[in-house]
Short mmCIF file of C-alpha atoms in Angstrom, two decimals:
data_model
loop_
_atom_site.label_atom_id
_atom_site.label_comp_id
_atom_site.label_asym_id
_atom_site.label_seq_id
_atom_site.Cartn_x
_atom_site.Cartn_y
_atom_site.Cartn_z
CA MET O 936 104.47 119.84 84.91
CA THR O 937 105.76 116.47 85.91
CA SER O 938 104.25 113.72 83.78
CA PHE O 939 104.28 109.99 84.14
CA VAL O 940 104.15 106.74 82.21
CA ILE O 941 102.16 103.52 83.53
CA GLU O 942 103.09 100.28 81.99
CA ALA O 943 100.83 97.44 83.04
CA ASP O 944 100.31 93.73 82.15
CA GLY O 945 98.73 90.68 83.48
CA GLY O 946 98.87 86.96 82.35
CA SER O 947 97.35 83.62 83.16
CA ARG O 948 98.84 80.21 82.85
CA GLY O 949 95.90 78.34 81.45
CA ASN O 950 93.38 81.12 80.59
CA PRO O 951 91.81 80.68 83.02
CA GLY O 952 94.64 79.39 85.36
CA PRO O 953 96.99 80.85 87.86
CA ALA O 954 97.12 84.41 87.16
CA GLY O 955 99.19 87.57 88.20
CA TYR O 956 99.70 91.19 87.20
CA GLY O 957 102.46 93.79 87.24
CA ALA O 958 102.59 97.47 86.92
CA VAL O 959 105.23 100.13 86.74
CA VAL O 960 105.14 103.81 87.13
CA LYS O 961 107.92 105.89 85.41
CA ASP O 962 109.01 109.39 85.16
CA ALA O 963 108.10 110.31 81.61
CA ALA O 964 111.16 112.55 81.37
CA ASP O 965 113.90 110.12 81.98
CA GLY O 966 112.28 106.72 82.17
CA GLN O 967 113.24 106.19 85.78
CA VAL O 968 111.10 103.59 87.55
CA LEU O 969 109.24 105.20 90.50
CA VAL O 970 107.06 102.48 91.72
CA GLU O 971 106.77 98.81 90.86
CA THR O 972 103.80 96.62 91.99
CA ALA O 973 102.73 92.99 91.38
CA GLU O 974 100.41 90.39 92.77
CA ALA O 975 99.15 86.86 92.06
CA ILE O 976 95.46 86.75 91.90
CA GLY O 977 94.62 83.04 91.85
CA ALA O 978 92.75 81.38 88.87
CA GLN O 979 91.64 84.17 86.49
CA THR O 980 91.78 84.85 82.64
CA ASN O 981 94.34 86.90 80.87
CA ASN O 982 91.86 89.81 80.37
CA VAL O 983 90.99 90.00 84.18
CA ALA O 984 94.73 89.94 85.00
CA GLU O 985 95.42 92.72 82.51
CA TYR O 986 92.61 94.98 84.05
CA ARG O 987 93.91 94.20 87.60
CA GLY O 988 97.47 95.43 86.38
CA LEU O 989 95.83 98.61 84.98
CA ILE O 990 93.94 99.31 88.17
CA ALA O 991 97.13 98.65 90.31
CA GLY O 992 99.16 101.01 88.17
CA LEU O 993 96.51 103.78 88.42
CA GLN O 994 96.14 103.34 92.30
CA SER O 995 100.15 103.61 92.58
CA LEU O 996 100.33 106.80 90.50
CA LEU O 997 97.49 108.36 92.56
CA ALA O 998 99.34 107.41 95.73
CA LEU O 999 102.52 108.81 94.49
CA ALA O 1000 101.36 111.96 92.70
CA GLY O 1001 97.73 112.60 93.60
CA ASP O 1002 94.84 113.80 91.55
CA GLY O 1003 95.43 115.54 88.20
CA ALA O 1004 98.70 113.97 87.35
CA VAL O 1005 99.41 113.65 83.64
CA VAL O 1006 100.04 110.04 82.54
CA GLU O 1007 100.38 107.97 79.41
CA VAL O 1008 99.13 104.37 80.08
CA ARG O 1009 100.92 101.75 77.90
CA MET O 1010 99.67 98.20 77.63
CA ASP O 1011 100.18 95.52 75.08
CA SER O 1012 96.53 94.41 75.64
CA LYS O 1013 94.71 95.89 72.74
CA LEU O 1014 91.52 94.95 74.31
CA VAL O 1015 92.01 96.82 77.48
CA ILE O 1016 93.50 99.93 75.79
CA GLU O 1017 90.60 100.27 73.16
CA GLN O 1018 87.90 99.63 75.81
CA MET O 1019 89.34 102.29 78.27
CA ALA O 1020 89.65 104.76 75.43
CA GLY O 1021 86.03 104.23 74.46
CA ARG O 1022 86.67 102.90 71.07
CA TRP O 1023 85.60 99.29 71.85
CA LYS O 1024 82.52 98.09 73.68
CA ILE O 1025 82.79 95.92 76.75
CA LYS O 1026 80.90 92.80 75.73
CA ASN O 1027 82.10 90.48 78.54
CA GLU O 1028 80.06 91.31 81.63
CA GLY O 1029 82.72 89.89 83.79
CA LEU O 1030 85.11 92.63 82.82
CA ARG O 1031 82.64 95.42 83.19
CA PRO O 1032 83.08 96.01 86.95
CA LEU O 1033 86.98 96.13 86.48
CA ALA O 1034 86.57 98.50 83.59
CA LEU O 1035 84.29 100.80 85.77
CA GLU O 1036 86.83 100.77 88.63
CA ALA O 1037 89.67 101.58 86.27
CA GLY O 1038 87.61 104.36 84.56
CA ALA O 1039 86.83 105.93 88.06
CA LEU O 1040 90.52 105.96 88.84
CA ALA O 1041 91.37 107.39 85.32
CA ARG O 1042 89.08 110.23 85.51
CA ARG O 1043 91.05 111.52 88.58
CA LEU O 1044 94.08 111.85 86.21
CA ARG O 1045 94.89 113.23 82.83
CA VAL O 1046 95.39 110.04 80.76
CA THR O 1047 96.18 109.17 77.16
CA TRP O 1048 95.94 105.53 76.22
CA GLN O 1049 98.62 103.90 74.23
CA TRP O 1050 98.97 100.47 72.80
CA ILE O 1051 102.55 99.01 72.66
CA PRO O 1052 104.03 95.81 71.34
CA ARG O 1053 104.81 93.16 73.91
CA GLU O 1054 108.59 93.46 73.53
CA LYS O 1055 108.29 97.17 74.84
CA ASN O 1056 106.30 96.15 77.94
CA LYS O 1057 109.00 93.93 79.34
CA ASP O 1058 109.04 95.48 82.92
CA ALA O 1059 105.36 94.91 83.48
CA ASP O 1060 105.55 91.47 81.94
CA ARG O 1061 108.38 90.59 84.14
CA LEU O 1062 106.65 91.69 87.33
CA ALA O 1063 103.52 89.62 86.50
CA ASN O 1064 105.69 86.57 85.94
CA GLU O 1065 107.61 87.15 89.24
CA ALA O 1066 104.24 87.26 90.97
CA MET O 1067 103.08 84.04 89.44
CA ASP O 1068 106.40 82.34 90.02
CA ALA O 1069 106.38 83.43 93.76
CA ALA O 1070 102.70 82.06 94.03
CA ALA O 1071 103.58 78.76 92.52
CA LYS O 1072 106.16 78.54 95.33
CA GLY O 1073 103.63 79.44 98.06
CA ARG O 1074 105.21 82.92 98.69
CA PRO O 1075 103.84 86.52 98.02
CA TRP O 1076 105.73 88.57 95.49
CA GLN O 1077 108.39 90.77 97.06
CA PRO O 1078 110.08 93.76 95.36
CA SER O 1079 113.80 93.37 94.37
CA GLY O 1080 116.27 95.04 96.81
CA SER O 1081 117.29 97.45 93.89
CA ALA O 1082 114.01 99.26 93.82
CA GLY O 1083 114.96 102.09 96.07
CA THR O 1084 114.82 102.97 99.72
CA GLY O 1085 111.11 103.19 100.37
CA SER O 1086 108.34 100.48 100.16
CA ALA O 1087 104.59 101.05 100.00
CA ARG O 1088 101.47 98.94 99.73
CA MET O 1089 99.33 100.19 96.88
CA GLY O 1090 95.60 99.43 97.65
CA ALA O 1091 94.83 95.73 96.67
CA ALA O 1092 97.72 95.79 94.36
CA GLY O 1093 100.06 93.77 96.63
CA THR O 1094 103.44 95.00 97.67
CA GLY O 1095 104.96 97.77 95.55
CA SER O 1096 108.54 99.20 95.73
CA VAL O 1097 109.01 102.84 95.46
CA ARG O 1098 112.04 104.56 94.06
CA THR O 1099 112.62 107.91 95.74
CA GLY O 1100 114.53 111.01 94.93
CA SER O 1101 113.31 111.66 91.42
CA ALA O 1102 112.71 115.37 90.40
CA GLY O 1103 109.10 116.52 90.62
CA ILE O 1104 107.77 113.88 93.02
CA GLY O 1105 108.15 115.85 96.13
CA SER O 1106 110.45 115.48 99.15
CA ALA O 1107 109.08 112.15 100.25
CA GLY O 1108 112.56 110.96 101.31
CA THR O 1109 112.86 107.45 102.66
CA GLY O 1110 110.09 105.70 104.56
CA SER O 1111 106.78 103.80 104.00
CA ALA O 1112 103.32 104.87 102.96
CA ARG O 1113 100.07 103.09 102.88
CA THR O 1114 96.90 103.39 100.89
CA GLY O 1115 93.65 101.67 101.61
CA SER O 1116 94.07 97.99 101.61
CA ALA O 1117 91.43 95.68 100.47
CA PRO O 1118 90.49 92.66 102.50
CA SER O 1119 92.74 89.78 101.83
CA GLY O 1120 91.60 87.65 98.75
CA SER O 1121 89.61 90.43 97.32
CA ALA O 1122 89.51 90.81 93.66
CA GLY O 1123 89.49 94.71 93.71
CA THR O 1124 86.02 95.94 92.46
CA GLY O 1125 84.15 93.39 94.10
CA SER O 1126 85.61 93.89 97.53
CA THR O 1127 84.55 97.45 97.27
CA ALA O 1128 80.91 96.64 96.75
CA ALA O 1129 80.97 94.01 99.41
CA ALA O 1130 81.96 96.53 102.04
CA GLY O 1131 78.38 97.82 102.05
CA PRO O 1132 77.17 101.28 101.08
CA SER O 1133 76.79 102.55 104.63
CA GLU O 1134 77.33 106.10 103.54
CA ALA O 1135 74.09 105.94 101.66
CA ARG O 1136 72.00 104.84 104.66
CA GLU O 1137 70.50 106.71 107.49
CA LEU O 1138 71.97 104.00 109.53
CA GLY O 1139 74.07 101.27 108.23
CA PRO O 1140 76.55 99.67 110.70
CA SER O 1141 79.09 97.81 108.72
CA ASP O 1142 82.40 95.92 109.38
CA ALA O 1143 84.06 97.81 106.56
CA SER O 1144 87.49 99.05 107.69
CA ALA O 1145 88.57 102.68 107.39
CA ALA O 1146 90.78 103.31 104.42
CA GLN O 1147 94.49 104.16 105.16
CA VAL O 1148 95.55 106.99 103.11
CA SER O 1149 99.05 107.60 101.85
CA GLY O 1150 101.14 110.12 103.65
CA ARG O 1151 104.42 111.92 102.94
CA PRO O 1152 107.26 110.89 105.35
CA ALA O 1153 108.99 113.85 107.03
CA THR O 1154 112.41 114.90 105.60
CA ALA O 1155 115.17 116.01 107.89
CA ALA O 1156 114.01 119.56 108.01
CA ALA O 1157 113.83 122.01 111.03
CA PRO O 1158 111.69 120.98 114.05
CA LEU O 1159 107.96 121.77 113.35
CA ALA O 1160 106.53 124.87 115.06
CA ALA O 1161 103.91 124.75 117.63
CA GLN O 1162 100.51 124.65 116.05
CA ASP O 1163 97.67 126.88 117.36
CA SER O 1164 94.84 124.43 116.62
CA LEU O 1165 91.90 122.96 118.43
CA LEU O 1166 93.00 119.45 118.85
CA ASP O 1167 96.52 120.22 119.82
CA LEU O 1168 94.93 121.64 122.94
CA ILE O 1169 93.20 118.20 123.51
CA ASP O 1170 94.76 115.07 124.69
CA ALA O 1171 93.78 112.17 122.22
CA ASP O 1172 92.80 109.84 124.99
CA ALA O 1173 90.85 112.72 126.63
CA LEU O 1174 88.95 113.33 123.34
CA SER O 1175 87.77 109.73 122.99
CA SER O 1176 86.76 109.59 126.72
CA GLY O 1177 84.86 112.94 126.64
CA GLN O 1178 87.10 114.53 129.25
CA ASP O 1179 87.55 118.31 129.29
CA VAL O 1180 91.14 119.42 128.97
CA SER O 1181 92.33 122.99 129.30
CA SER O 1182 94.67 124.67 126.80
CA GLY O 1183 97.23 125.27 129.47
CA GLN O 1184 97.81 121.53 129.57
CA ALA O 1185 98.65 121.18 126.01
CA ALA O 1186 100.62 124.27 125.73
CA ALA O 1187 102.77 123.01 128.54
CA SER O 1188 103.29 119.70 126.78
CA GLY O 1189 105.08 121.29 123.70
CA THR O 1190 103.29 118.98 121.37
CA ALA O 1191 104.28 119.79 117.83
CA GLY O 1192 101.49 120.13 115.10
CA THR O 1193 100.45 117.28 112.94
CA GLY O 1194 101.69 116.80 109.49
CA TRP O 1195 105.10 116.62 107.55
CA ARG O 1196 105.88 120.40 107.45
CA ALA O 1197 105.37 123.35 109.85
CA PRO O 1198 102.07 125.24 109.46
CA THR O 1199 102.48 128.98 109.42
CA THR O 1200 98.90 129.96 110.10
CA VAL O 1201 96.21 129.51 112.55
CA ALA O 1202 93.88 126.67 111.78
CA THR O 1203 90.31 126.92 110.58
CA SER O 1204 88.66 124.16 112.54
CA LEU O 1205 85.70 122.49 110.98
CA LEU O 1206 83.80 120.31 113.44
CA LEU O 1207 81.42 117.98 111.62
CA LEU O 1208 78.36 116.60 113.49
CA ARG O 1209 76.14 114.18 111.91
CA HIS O 1210 72.36 114.75 112.80
CA GLY O 1211 70.49 112.68 115.23
CA GLU O 1212 68.25 109.69 114.81
CA THR O 1213 65.16 109.64 112.51
CA PRO O 1214 62.45 107.02 111.77
CA LEU O 1215 64.21 106.16 108.54
CA SER O 1216 67.52 105.55 110.39
CA VAL O 1217 65.87 103.28 112.90
CA GLU O 1218 64.69 101.06 109.91
CA ARG O 1219 67.94 101.51 107.99
CA ARG O 1220 66.36 103.03 105.01
CA PHE O 1221 68.01 105.32 102.25
CA SER O 1222 67.36 108.98 103.36
CA GLY O 1223 68.50 111.60 101.05
CA LEU O 1224 66.37 114.69 100.34
CA GLY O 1225 63.32 113.38 102.12
CA ASP O 1226 62.72 115.36 105.19
CA PRO O 1227 61.98 113.14 108.29
CA GLU O 1228 61.85 114.68 111.79
CA LEU O 1229 64.16 113.65 114.68
CA THR O 1230 62.90 111.02 116.93
CA PRO O 1231 62.79 111.47 120.66
CA ASN O 1232 66.11 109.54 120.81
CA GLY O 1233 67.53 111.78 118.02
CA ILE O 1234 66.72 114.96 120.06
CA ALA O 1235 68.27 113.40 123.06
CA GLN O 1236 71.50 112.60 121.01
CA ALA O 1237 71.57 116.33 119.76
CA GLU O 1238 71.18 117.52 123.26
CA ALA O 1239 74.17 115.20 124.43
CA ALA O 1240 76.24 116.69 121.60
CA ALA O 1241 75.21 120.29 122.65
CA ALA O 1242 76.30 119.65 126.29
CA ARG O 1243 79.71 118.44 124.94
CA LEU O 1244 80.37 121.18 122.53
CA SER O 1245 79.33 123.97 124.93
CA ARG O 1246 82.26 123.09 127.15
CA GLU O 1247 85.92 123.87 126.73
CA PRO O 1248 88.08 123.53 124.71
CA TYR O 1249 85.73 123.81 121.74
CA GLY O 1250 85.03 127.54 121.50
CA ILE O 1251 82.72 127.21 118.70
CA GLN O 1252 82.03 130.51 116.91
CA VAL O 1253 79.75 129.71 114.04
CA VAL O 1254 77.19 127.07 113.43
CA VAL O 1255 76.17 126.14 110.03
CA SER O 1256 73.62 123.38 108.92
CA SER O 1257 72.10 121.53 105.99
CA PRO O 1258 68.79 122.82 105.21
CA LEU O 1259 67.04 119.43 105.81
CA LYS O 1260 64.98 119.21 108.90
CA ARG O 1261 66.85 116.51 110.73
CA ALA O 1262 69.99 118.53 110.45
CA ARG O 1263 68.61 121.90 111.28
CA ALA O 1264 66.88 120.45 114.27
CA THR O 1265 70.12 119.10 115.54
CA ALA O 1266 71.93 122.35 114.85
CA GLU O 1267 69.35 124.39 116.52
CA ILE O 1268 69.48 122.49 119.72
CA VAL O 1269 73.59 122.99 119.76
CA ALA O 1270 73.24 126.56 118.63
CA ALA O 1271 70.70 127.36 121.55
CA ARG O 1272 73.21 125.94 123.96
CA LEU O 1273 76.06 128.13 122.51
CA GLY O 1274 73.85 131.28 122.21
CA LEU O 1275 74.48 131.26 118.42
CA GLU O 1276 72.32 131.55 115.20
CA VAL O 1277 72.18 128.74 112.74
CA VAL O 1278 73.57 129.66 109.26
CA VAL O 1279 71.82 127.39 106.61
CA GLU O 1280 74.26 126.09 103.82
CA GLU O 1281 72.42 124.40 100.93
CA GLY O 1282 75.55 122.53 99.74
CA LEU O 1283 75.59 120.46 103.11
CA ARG O 1284 72.38 118.67 102.17
CA GLU O 1285 72.44 114.95 101.84
CA ALA O 1286 72.90 113.35 98.38
CA ASP O 1287 69.77 112.74 96.31
CA PHE O 1288 68.96 109.08 96.18
CA GLY O 1289 66.11 109.51 93.80
CA ASP O 1290 63.81 106.40 93.42
CA TRP O 1291 65.82 104.68 96.23
CA GLU O 1292 64.62 107.20 98.81
CA GLY O 1293 62.95 105.29 101.74
CA HIS O 1294 63.96 101.83 100.66
CA THR O 1295 66.16 99.43 102.41
CA PHE O 1296 69.37 98.13 100.73
CA THR O 1297 67.88 94.68 100.45
CA GLU O 1298 64.81 96.26 98.68
CA ILE O 1299 66.96 98.19 96.13
CA GLN O 1300 69.07 95.10 95.53
CA ARG O 1301 66.00 93.17 94.56
CA ARG O 1302 64.24 95.98 92.43
CA TRP O 1303 67.30 97.58 90.92
CA PRO O 1304 70.15 95.13 90.89
CA GLY O 1305 71.90 96.41 87.78
CA ALA O 1306 71.74 100.09 88.75
CA LEU O 1307 72.83 99.18 92.39
CA ALA O 1308 75.81 97.25 91.03
CA ALA O 1309 76.93 100.27 88.78
CA TRP O 1310 76.46 102.69 91.59
CA LEU O 1311 78.61 100.68 93.93
CA ALA O 1312 81.39 100.31 91.37
CA ASP O 1313 81.51 103.72 89.96
CA PRO O 1314 81.08 107.20 91.67
CA SER O 1315 79.77 108.64 88.35
CA ALA O 1316 76.84 106.38 88.35
CA ALA O 1317 73.64 107.90 89.85
CA PRO O 1318 70.52 106.21 91.41
CA PRO O 1319 67.57 106.30 89.15
CA GLY O 1320 66.42 109.93 89.35
CA GLY O 1321 69.12 110.73 91.86
CA GLU O 1322 72.55 112.26 92.19
CA SER O 1323 75.83 110.43 91.63
CA PHE O 1324 78.62 110.62 94.45
CA GLY O 1325 80.82 112.51 91.85
CA VAL O 1326 78.33 115.17 91.48
CA ALA O 1327 77.55 115.28 95.16
CA ALA O 1328 81.35 115.45 96.00
CA ARG O 1329 82.02 118.51 93.77
CA ARG O 1330 78.98 120.33 95.47
CA VAL O 1331 80.18 119.40 98.87
CA GLN O 1332 83.86 120.23 98.21
CA ALA O 1333 82.79 123.69 96.91
CA THR O 1334 80.73 124.38 100.04
CA GLY O 1335 83.71 123.23 102.24
CA ASP O 1336 85.95 125.62 100.42
CA ARG O 1337 83.64 128.52 100.82
CA LEU O 1338 83.24 127.86 104.60
CA VAL O 1339 87.05 127.61 105.10
CA GLU O 1340 87.48 130.98 103.09
CA ARG O 1341 84.51 132.68 104.89
CA TYR O 1342 85.50 131.75 108.43
CA GLU O 1343 89.25 131.67 108.13
CA GLY O 1344 90.92 131.12 111.51
CA ARG O 1345 87.57 130.41 113.31
CA THR O 1346 85.93 127.18 114.79
CA VAL O 1347 82.91 126.19 112.89
CA LEU O 1348 80.50 123.61 113.59
CA ALA O 1349 78.90 122.09 110.52
CA VAL O 1350 75.84 119.97 111.05
CA SER O 1351 75.25 117.64 108.06
CA HIS O 1352 74.62 114.08 106.81
CA VAL O 1353 76.64 110.91 106.39
CA THR O 1354 77.66 111.41 102.79
CA PRO O 1355 78.73 115.07 102.86
CA ILE O 1356 80.74 114.55 106.08
CA LYS O 1357 82.36 111.63 104.62
CA MET O 1358 83.21 113.51 101.43
CA LEU O 1359 84.83 116.33 103.44
CA LEU O 1360 86.85 113.79 105.12
CA GLN O 1361 87.77 111.92 102.19
CA SER O 1362 88.93 115.09 100.42
CA ALA O 1363 91.02 116.26 103.31
CA LEU O 1364 92.79 112.85 103.29
CA LEU O 1365 93.39 113.08 99.62
CA ALA O 1366 91.64 109.66 99.27
CA PRO O 1367 89.62 108.44 96.27
CA LEU O 1368 85.82 108.53 96.49
CA ALA O 1369 85.97 104.79 96.83
CA ALA O 1370 87.07 105.54 100.40
CA LEU O 1371 83.49 106.37 101.20
CA TYR O 1372 82.71 102.61 101.29
CA ARG O 1373 85.35 101.99 103.92
CA MET O 1374 84.13 104.61 106.31
CA HIS O 1375 81.35 104.08 108.99
CA LEU O 1376 79.81 107.11 110.65
CA ASP O 1377 77.29 106.87 113.46
CA LEU O 1378 74.32 109.05 114.20
CA ALA O 1379 75.38 112.34 116.15
CA ALA O 1380 79.08 111.52 115.76
CA LEU O 1381 81.81 114.29 115.73
CA SER O 1382 84.72 114.49 113.31
CA LEU O 1383 87.25 117.22 113.00
CA ILE O 1384 89.21 118.72 110.14
CA GLU O 1385 91.75 121.56 110.54
CA TYR O 1386 92.64 123.60 107.42
CA TYR O 1387 95.65 125.78 106.98
CA ALA O 1388 96.01 128.74 104.53
CA ASP O 1389 99.51 127.29 103.50
CA GLY O 1390 98.12 124.21 102.20
CA PRO O 1391 97.64 121.06 104.50
CA ALA O 1392 94.33 119.77 105.74
CA VAL O 1393 94.62 117.47 108.86
CA VAL O 1394 91.91 115.16 110.01
CA LYS O 1395 92.15 115.19 113.86
CA ALA O 1396 89.12 113.18 114.96
CA PHE O 1397 86.66 110.85 113.21
CA ASN O 1398 83.32 109.29 114.32
CA ASP O 1399 83.70 110.30 117.97
CA THR O 1400 80.43 109.38 119.97
CA SER O 1401 81.83 109.37 123.45
CA HIS O 1402 79.24 112.06 124.39
CA LEU O 1403 76.48 109.41 123.74
CA ARG O 1404 77.78 106.93 126.37
#
């Protein structure tokens, strides 16, 4: 199994003062530098800069190797290493959100923590100083030209250079990749919370941007084979406009499949439909396991979705639904139009928001400020008496896996809620759970994921509401 080393550091010229961080991802076998990233972060303390360097290193490794990678994290900050290893308490409340964010990233990897002397952390120290030097001259940090053939932006970590061609990293070749970029001037953790928990609300329009997820550039392989998938039969412009497109049109176009390698199987198409409007969504209240009915407008939204999905080219063969009334009512309206029965899937239910059920975000912020801050910063934190995103994600992923296995090669409509739908999309994109905060999903919106038995999952549509116009 390929394993890695992260070396991270941060510094402040004044403590607090002009600060910056640097992080390096290396191949543990030969020490080859795979990723370098650095950024100036304005006036901060040494400890904040060190935590930001750690977060940038973890983000870079996840973008490079994905979940489950084995890594030794090395820093010359005894404070950060001991706190992350759980041996020291976090007494500085200003560091707690950063530690929570780093911990959430680390839990997706297999991490060991190692303190090293400063003289053995020269690469990360150099990068942090390069970032601070560049900022002093009014310029962003830029990777050196010797860092390899591909460059990437690693989250809010600034610009990172990637060295390609190392064994065990895959056949990425040359090119660029992007992960979710935080708004300019963000400090990492705080920017996530500020995006707004729209995934937790029945209706919560926000200006949060959708996370961009890293992709693997195509290598110079043979041309991709034609892909027998639902949205390869649909023109992208026609999808967003609600037009019907026949399969013959796409077949004549010869469009290759989506992805970086040729699929060898017929896709299992999972159409995801969020339920229609309820009284709680009108008032923008948290609605988890509570069971409100659809409003008249919600029924009309479900009927509009049914009219669209009953036409070509969808060809839905199975309808599954959350057990909650608002989803089941939506599913039954669509299924009746299609002449199908609704199969109830318990795992498609909404997350349990516990004591927050029925409250607005503002009410929760006033009554449970500490619990809300923790919930926004860490997917393992649960609302009082409720379910964490981490627990919900495991339940939703297991359900999605069962559906794909049970209905392999078929087109399935799953009617569910904002959190489970976002989690299925997030998983298909190989994005972190924090991506939930950067997605907005409207009532009665359609999304589409296509799964292949040989590996890839492809998101083909997201938050499409053209049938409601």
